[in-house]
mmCIF file of C-alpha atoms in Angstrom:
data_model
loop_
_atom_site.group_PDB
_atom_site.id
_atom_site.type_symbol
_atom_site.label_atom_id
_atom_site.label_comp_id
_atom_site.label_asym_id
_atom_site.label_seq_id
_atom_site.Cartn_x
_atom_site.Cartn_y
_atom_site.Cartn_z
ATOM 1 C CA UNK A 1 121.371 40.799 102.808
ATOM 2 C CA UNK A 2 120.389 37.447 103.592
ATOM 3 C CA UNK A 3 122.306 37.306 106.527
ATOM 4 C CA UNK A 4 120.420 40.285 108.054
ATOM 5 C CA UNK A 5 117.267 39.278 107.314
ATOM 6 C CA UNK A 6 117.453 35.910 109.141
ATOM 7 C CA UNK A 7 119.118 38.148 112.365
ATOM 8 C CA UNK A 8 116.180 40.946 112.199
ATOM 9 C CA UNK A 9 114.184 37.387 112.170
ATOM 10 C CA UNK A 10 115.716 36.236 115.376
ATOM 11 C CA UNK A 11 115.936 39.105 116.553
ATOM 12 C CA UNK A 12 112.189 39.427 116.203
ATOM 13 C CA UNK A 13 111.136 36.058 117.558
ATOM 14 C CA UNK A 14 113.700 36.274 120.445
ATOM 15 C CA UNK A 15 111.956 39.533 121.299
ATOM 16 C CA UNK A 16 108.530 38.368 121.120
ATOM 17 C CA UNK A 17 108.805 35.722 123.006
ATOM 18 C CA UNK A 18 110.626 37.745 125.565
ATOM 19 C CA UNK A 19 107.374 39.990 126.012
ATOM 20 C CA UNK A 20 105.352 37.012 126.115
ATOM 21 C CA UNK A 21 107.181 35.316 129.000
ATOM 22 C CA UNK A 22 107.189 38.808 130.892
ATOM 23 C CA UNK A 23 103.152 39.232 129.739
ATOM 24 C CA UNK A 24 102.368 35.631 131.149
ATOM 25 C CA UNK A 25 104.288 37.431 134.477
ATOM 26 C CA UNK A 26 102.133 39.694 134.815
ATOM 27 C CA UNK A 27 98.900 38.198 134.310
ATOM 28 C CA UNK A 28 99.200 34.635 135.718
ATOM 29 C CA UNK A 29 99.229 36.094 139.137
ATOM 30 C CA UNK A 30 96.197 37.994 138.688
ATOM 31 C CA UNK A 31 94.274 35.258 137.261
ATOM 32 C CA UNK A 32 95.340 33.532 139.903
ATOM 33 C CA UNK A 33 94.276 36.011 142.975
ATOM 34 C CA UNK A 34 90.822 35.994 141.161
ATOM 35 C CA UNK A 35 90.815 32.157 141.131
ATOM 36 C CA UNK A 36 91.717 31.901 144.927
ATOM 37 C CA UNK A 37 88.586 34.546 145.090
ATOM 38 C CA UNK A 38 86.267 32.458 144.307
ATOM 39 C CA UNK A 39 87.472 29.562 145.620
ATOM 40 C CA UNK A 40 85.799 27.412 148.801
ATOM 41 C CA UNK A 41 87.735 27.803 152.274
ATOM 42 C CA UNK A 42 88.720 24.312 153.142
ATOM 43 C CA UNK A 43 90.822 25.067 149.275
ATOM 44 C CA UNK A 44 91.697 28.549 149.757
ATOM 45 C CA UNK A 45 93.037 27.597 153.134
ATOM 46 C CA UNK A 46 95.082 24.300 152.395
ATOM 47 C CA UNK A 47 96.555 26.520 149.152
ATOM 48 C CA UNK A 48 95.489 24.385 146.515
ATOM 49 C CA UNK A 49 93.656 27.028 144.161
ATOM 50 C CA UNK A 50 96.024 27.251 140.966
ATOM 51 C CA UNK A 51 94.173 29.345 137.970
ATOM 52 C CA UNK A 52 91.039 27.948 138.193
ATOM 53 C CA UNK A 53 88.638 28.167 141.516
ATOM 54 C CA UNK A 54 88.162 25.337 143.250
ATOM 55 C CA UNK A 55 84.539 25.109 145.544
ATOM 56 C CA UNK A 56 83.525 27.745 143.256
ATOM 57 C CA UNK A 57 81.773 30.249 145.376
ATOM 58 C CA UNK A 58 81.404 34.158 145.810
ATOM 59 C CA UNK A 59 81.072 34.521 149.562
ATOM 60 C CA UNK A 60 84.173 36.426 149.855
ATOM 61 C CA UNK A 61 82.661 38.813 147.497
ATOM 62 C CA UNK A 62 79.503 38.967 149.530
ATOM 63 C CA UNK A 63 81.596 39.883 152.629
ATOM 64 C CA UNK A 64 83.610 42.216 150.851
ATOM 65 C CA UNK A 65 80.553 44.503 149.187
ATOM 66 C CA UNK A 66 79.078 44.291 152.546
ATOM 67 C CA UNK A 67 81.661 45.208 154.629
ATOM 68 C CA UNK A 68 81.142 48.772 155.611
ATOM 69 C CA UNK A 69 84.478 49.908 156.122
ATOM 70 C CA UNK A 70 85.637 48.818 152.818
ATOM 71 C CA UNK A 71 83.320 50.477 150.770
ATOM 72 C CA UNK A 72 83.998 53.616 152.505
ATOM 73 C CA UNK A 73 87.471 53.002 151.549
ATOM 74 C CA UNK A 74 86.799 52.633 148.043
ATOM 75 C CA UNK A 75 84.047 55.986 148.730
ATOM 76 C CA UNK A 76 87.264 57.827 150.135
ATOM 77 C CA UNK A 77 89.677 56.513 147.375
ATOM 78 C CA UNK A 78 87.608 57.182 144.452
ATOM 79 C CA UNK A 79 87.173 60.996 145.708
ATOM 80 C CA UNK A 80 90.847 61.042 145.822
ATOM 81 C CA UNK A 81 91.188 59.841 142.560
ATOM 82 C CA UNK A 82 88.876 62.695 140.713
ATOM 83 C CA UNK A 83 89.473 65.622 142.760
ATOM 84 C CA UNK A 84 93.124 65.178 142.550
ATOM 85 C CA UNK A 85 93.427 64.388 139.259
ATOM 86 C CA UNK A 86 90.854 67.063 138.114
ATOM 87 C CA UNK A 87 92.820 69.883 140.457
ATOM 88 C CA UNK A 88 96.410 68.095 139.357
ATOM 89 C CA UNK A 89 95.870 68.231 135.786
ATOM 90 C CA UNK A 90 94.302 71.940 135.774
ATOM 91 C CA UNK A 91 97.653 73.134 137.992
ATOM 92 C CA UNK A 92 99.706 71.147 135.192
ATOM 93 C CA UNK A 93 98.444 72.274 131.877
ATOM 94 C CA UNK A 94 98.138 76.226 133.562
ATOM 95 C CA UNK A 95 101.837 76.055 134.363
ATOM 96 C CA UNK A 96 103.396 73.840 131.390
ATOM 97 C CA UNK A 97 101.546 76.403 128.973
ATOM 98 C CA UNK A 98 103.235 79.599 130.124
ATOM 99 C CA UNK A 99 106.781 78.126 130.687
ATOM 100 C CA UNK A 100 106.251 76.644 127.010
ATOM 101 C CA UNK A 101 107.174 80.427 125.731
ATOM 102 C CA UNK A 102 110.224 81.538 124.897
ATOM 103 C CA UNK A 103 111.558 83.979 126.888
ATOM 104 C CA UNK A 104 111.504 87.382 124.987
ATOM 105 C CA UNK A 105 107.742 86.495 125.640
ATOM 106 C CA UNK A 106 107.645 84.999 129.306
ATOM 107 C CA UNK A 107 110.472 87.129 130.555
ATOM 108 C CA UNK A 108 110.453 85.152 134.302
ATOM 109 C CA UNK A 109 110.436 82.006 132.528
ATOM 110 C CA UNK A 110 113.797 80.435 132.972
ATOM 111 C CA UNK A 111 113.351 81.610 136.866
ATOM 112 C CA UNK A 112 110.199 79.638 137.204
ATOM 113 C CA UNK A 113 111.569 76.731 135.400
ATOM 114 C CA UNK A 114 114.503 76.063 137.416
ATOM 115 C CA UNK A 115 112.833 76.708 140.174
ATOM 116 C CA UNK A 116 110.443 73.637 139.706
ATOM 117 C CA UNK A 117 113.315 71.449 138.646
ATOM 118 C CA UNK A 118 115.289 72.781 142.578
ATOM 119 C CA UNK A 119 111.993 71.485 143.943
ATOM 120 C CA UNK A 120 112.458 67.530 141.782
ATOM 121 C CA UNK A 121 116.528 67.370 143.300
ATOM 122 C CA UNK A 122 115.569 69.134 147.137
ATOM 123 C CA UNK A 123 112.216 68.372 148.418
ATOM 124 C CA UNK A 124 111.131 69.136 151.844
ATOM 125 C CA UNK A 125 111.217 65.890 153.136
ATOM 126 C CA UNK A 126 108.549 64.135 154.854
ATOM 127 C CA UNK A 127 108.827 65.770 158.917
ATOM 128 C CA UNK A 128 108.373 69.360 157.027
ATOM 129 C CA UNK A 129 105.640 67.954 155.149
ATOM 130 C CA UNK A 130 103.709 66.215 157.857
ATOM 131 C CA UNK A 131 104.133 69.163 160.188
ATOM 132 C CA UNK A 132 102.839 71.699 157.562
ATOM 133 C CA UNK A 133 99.654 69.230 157.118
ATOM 134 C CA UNK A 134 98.942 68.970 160.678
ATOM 135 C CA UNK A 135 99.397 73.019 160.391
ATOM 136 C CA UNK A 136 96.855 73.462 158.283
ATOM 137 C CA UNK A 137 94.281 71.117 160.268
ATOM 138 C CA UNK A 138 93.776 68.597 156.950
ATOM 139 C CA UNK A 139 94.200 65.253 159.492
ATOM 140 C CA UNK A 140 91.322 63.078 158.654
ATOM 141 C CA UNK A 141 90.052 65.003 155.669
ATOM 142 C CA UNK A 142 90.436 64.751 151.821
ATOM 143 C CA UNK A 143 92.830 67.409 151.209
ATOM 144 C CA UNK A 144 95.297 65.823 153.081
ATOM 145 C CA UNK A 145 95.608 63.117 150.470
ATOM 146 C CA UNK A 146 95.595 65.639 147.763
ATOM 147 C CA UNK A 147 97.113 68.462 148.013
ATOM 148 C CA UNK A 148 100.703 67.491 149.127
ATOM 149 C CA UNK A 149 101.071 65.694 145.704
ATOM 150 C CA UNK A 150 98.928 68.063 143.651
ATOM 151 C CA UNK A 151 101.205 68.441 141.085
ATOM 152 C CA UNK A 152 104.568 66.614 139.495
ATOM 153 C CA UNK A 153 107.092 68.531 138.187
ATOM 154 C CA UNK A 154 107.679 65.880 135.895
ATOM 155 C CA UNK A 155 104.182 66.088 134.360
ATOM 156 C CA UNK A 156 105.007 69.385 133.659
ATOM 157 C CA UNK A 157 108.043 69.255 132.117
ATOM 158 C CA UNK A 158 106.258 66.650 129.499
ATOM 159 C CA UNK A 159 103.245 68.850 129.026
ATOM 160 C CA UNK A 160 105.579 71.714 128.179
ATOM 161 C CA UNK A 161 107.597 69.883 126.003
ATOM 162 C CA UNK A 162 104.656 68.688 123.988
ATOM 163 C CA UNK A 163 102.926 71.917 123.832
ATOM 164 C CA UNK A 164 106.569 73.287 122.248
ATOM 165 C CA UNK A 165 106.297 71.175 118.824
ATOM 166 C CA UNK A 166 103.045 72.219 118.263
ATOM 167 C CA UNK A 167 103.860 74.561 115.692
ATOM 168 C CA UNK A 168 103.823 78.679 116.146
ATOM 169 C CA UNK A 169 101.971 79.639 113.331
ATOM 170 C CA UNK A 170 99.001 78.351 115.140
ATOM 171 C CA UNK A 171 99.273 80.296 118.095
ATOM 172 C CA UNK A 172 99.758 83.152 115.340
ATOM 173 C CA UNK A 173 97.186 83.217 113.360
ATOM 174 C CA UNK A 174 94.722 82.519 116.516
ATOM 175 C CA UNK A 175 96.697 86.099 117.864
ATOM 176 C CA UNK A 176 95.584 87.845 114.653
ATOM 177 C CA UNK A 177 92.045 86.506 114.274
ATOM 178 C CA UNK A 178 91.681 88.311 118.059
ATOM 179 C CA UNK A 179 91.752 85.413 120.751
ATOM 180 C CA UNK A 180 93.571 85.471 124.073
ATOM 181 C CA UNK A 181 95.718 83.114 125.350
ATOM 182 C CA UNK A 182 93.082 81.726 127.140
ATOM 183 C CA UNK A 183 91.039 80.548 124.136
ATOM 184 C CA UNK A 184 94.384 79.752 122.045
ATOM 185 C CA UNK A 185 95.027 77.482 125.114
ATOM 186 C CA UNK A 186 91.705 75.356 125.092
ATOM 187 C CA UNK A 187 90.884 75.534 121.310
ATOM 188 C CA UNK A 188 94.007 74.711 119.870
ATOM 189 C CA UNK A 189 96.663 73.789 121.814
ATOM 190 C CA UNK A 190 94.679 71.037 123.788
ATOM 191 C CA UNK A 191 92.736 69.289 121.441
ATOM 192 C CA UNK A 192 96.016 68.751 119.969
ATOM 193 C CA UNK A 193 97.734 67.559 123.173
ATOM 194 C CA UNK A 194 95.409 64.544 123.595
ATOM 195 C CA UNK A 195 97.842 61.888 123.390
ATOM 196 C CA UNK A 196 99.812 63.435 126.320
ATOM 197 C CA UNK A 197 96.833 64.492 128.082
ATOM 198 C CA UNK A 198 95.191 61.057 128.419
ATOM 199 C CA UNK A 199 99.196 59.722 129.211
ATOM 200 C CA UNK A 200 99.478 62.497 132.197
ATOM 201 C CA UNK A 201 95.493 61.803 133.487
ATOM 202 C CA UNK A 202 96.477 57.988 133.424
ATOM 203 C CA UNK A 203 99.499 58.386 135.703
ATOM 204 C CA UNK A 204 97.736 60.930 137.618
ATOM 205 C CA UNK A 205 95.168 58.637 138.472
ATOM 206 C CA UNK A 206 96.884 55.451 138.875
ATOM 207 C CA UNK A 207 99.359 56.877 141.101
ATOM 208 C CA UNK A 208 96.539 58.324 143.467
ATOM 209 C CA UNK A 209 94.697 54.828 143.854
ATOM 210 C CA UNK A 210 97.712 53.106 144.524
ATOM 211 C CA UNK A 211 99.336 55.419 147.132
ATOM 212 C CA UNK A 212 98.513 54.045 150.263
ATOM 213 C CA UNK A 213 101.596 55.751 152.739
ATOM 214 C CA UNK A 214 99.846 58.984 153.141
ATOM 215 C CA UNK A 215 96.822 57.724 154.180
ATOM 216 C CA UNK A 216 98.235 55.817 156.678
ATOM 217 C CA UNK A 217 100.359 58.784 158.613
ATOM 218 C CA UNK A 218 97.352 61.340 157.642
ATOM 219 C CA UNK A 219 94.298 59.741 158.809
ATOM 220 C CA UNK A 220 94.223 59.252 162.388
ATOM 221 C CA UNK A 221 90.974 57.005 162.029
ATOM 222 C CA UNK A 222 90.365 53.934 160.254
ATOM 223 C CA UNK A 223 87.447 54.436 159.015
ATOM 224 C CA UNK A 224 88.886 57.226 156.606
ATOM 225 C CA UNK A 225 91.699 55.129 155.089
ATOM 226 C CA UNK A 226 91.686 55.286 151.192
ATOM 227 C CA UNK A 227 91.695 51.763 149.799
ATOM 228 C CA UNK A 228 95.410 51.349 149.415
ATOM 229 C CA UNK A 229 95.705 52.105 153.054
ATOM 230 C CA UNK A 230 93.080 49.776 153.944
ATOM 231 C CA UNK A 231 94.445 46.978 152.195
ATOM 232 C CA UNK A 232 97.709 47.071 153.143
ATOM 233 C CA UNK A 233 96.971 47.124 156.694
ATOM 234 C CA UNK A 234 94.810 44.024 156.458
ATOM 235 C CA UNK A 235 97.291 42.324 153.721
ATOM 236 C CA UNK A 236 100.953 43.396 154.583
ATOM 237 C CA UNK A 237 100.481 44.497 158.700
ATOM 238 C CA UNK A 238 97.902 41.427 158.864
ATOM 239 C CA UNK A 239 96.387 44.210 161.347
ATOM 240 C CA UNK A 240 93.177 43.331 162.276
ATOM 241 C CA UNK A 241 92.949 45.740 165.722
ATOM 242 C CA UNK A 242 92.146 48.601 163.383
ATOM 243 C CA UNK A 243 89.184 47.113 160.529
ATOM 244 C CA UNK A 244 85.872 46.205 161.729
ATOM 245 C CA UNK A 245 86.428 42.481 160.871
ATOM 246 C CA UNK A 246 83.487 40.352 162.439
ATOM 247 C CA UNK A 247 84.496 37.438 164.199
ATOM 248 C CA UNK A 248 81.529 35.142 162.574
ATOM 249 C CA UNK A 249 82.513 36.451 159.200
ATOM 250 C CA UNK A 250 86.298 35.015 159.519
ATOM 251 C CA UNK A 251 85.071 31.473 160.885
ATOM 252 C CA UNK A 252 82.896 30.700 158.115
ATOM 253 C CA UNK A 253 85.217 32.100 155.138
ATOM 254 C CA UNK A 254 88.645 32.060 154.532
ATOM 255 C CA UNK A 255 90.646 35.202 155.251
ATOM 256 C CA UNK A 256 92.879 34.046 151.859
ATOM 257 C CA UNK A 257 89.829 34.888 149.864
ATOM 258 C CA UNK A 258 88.366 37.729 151.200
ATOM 259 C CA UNK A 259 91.676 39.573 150.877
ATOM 260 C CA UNK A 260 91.801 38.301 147.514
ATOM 261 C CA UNK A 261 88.670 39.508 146.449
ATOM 262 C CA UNK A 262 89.441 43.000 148.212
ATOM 263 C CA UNK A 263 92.711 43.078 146.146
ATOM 264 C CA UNK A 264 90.644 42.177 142.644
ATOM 265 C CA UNK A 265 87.884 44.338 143.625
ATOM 266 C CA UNK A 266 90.595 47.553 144.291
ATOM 267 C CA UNK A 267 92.362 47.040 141.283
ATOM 268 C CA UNK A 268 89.290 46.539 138.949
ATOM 269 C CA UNK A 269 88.492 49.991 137.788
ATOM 270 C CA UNK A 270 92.205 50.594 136.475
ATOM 271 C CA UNK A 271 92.130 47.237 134.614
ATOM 272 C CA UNK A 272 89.045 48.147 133.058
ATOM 273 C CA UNK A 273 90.206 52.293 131.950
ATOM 274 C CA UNK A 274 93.430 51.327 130.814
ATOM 275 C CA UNK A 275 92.632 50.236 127.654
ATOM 276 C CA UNK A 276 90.708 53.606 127.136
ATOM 277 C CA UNK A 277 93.831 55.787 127.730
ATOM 278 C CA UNK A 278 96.363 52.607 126.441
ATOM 279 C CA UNK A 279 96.118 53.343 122.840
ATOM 280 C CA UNK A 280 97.795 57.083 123.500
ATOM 281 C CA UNK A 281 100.574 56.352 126.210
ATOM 282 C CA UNK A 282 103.370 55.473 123.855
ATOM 283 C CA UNK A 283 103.018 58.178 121.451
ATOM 284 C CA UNK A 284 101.808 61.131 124.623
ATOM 285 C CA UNK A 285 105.371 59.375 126.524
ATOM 286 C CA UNK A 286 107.645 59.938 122.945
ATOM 287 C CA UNK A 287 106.335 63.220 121.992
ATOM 288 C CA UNK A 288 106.353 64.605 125.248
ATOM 289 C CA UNK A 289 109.632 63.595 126.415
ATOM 290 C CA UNK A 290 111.591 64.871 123.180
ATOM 291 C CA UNK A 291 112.893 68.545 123.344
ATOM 292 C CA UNK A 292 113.893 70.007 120.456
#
């Protein structure tokens, strides 16, 4: 018994400090974009700014606010962000609810099913899918960052799953005191399904304010890149032809810490909602993926 103990022990402290060294990972970098952020240029520039700024100063952050075309990519992004995760989410929980029946009640329900799973193993590919966008005239507006991705199959299979341990008798005796499906669906089932709700919204949303490919074949002018777009052209293609980037501006700061400060600034909002949704994801990620 003894002997187990002290393993579980081990075991225990190995892991933790595992996930400490993989925590520090994770963080040290950001701390140390934000340091470089506030940082003077003659620092920033010779690439001496560890954690801690050095020439503390928030010039890049006035540059950054300022600058037009990145606060319409931020404008653009957060649009993106709400309307596709409002529309997403409604498409989601309106198809995982039906396909959660069994099918002496949903008789086309297998159909439907497998026909969303064909769709996860043989997708159009990206030619069909750029050609059906320029079809439909969405170039340069909104919709052409949301509706191609509207809605994950894989979302849907973990909504359904979740809504299928919630038990029957509910649904039941809703049926006999006289609601519809409609009411059974938004007084009962989700208030229950909060855990996976807030898990889905949260991947939803982080995976529309960090997709940055679309905008980048779908907007045909710069000025209506989302902020992924716009930061990896100015970051990763170090392409300058296509921002509004005074010349003034880049001799008197460093280019090091206004791109840091844009990076802080366009992750900021998801550091600060994560914890909100954080304390659900495990237990909306367990339920949802377990079928019975």
């Amino acid at each position: 018994m003894n002997k187990v103990k002290r393993g579980y022990s081990i075991f225990t402290i190995g892991n933790n400090v595992f996930l400490i060294l993989v925590a520090l990972l994770c963080i040290i970098p950001l701390i140390h974009i934000l340091a470089v952020s506030f940082s003077g240029r003659a620092a920033a520039n010779a690439n001496i700014v560890g954690l801690w700024p050095v020439d503390f100063n928030v010039d890049a952050y006035v540059k950054t606010i300022g600058n037009e075309q990145f606060v319409n990519a931020i404008w653009t992004t957060i649009k993106r962000t709400v309307l596709g995760t409002a529309i997403g989410m409604a498409i989601t929980i309106l198809t995982a609810y039906p396909l959660s029946k069994e099918s002496n009640v949903f008789k086309g329900r297998t159909v439907f099913a497998w026909a969303l799973v064909f769709t996860m193993l043989f997708s159009g590919g990206l030619v069909p899918t750029y050609i059906l966008v320029q079809k439909l005239h969405l170039f340069n507006t909104i919709w052409a960052l949301i509706l191609p991705g509207i809605v994950g199959v894989y979302n849907i299979i973990l909504m359904l799953n979740f809504f299928r341990i919630i038990p029957k008798e509910l649904e039941e005796a809703s049926l006999i005191d006289g609601a519809n499906h409609i009411t059974i669906l938004l007084r009962v089932y989700l208030p229950i399904s909060l855990p996976s709700l807030a898990t889905l919204i949260l991947f939803t949303m982080v995976g529309h304010w960090n997709s940055w490919f679309d905008g980048l074949i779908y907007m045909t002018k710069p000025e209506n890149y989302p902020l992924a777009t716009y930061l990896q052209t100015v970051i990763v293609q170090q392409d300058f032809s296509k921002i509004s980037v005074k010349a003034e501006d880049l001799a008197n700061i460093s280019q090091r810490t206004v791109k840091s400060a844009q990076i802080f600034i366009g992750m900021l909002p998801i550091l600060l909602i994560y914890p909100f949704f954080q304390r659900f994801f495990v237990k909306g990620i367990v339920v949802g993926a377990v079928k019975e």
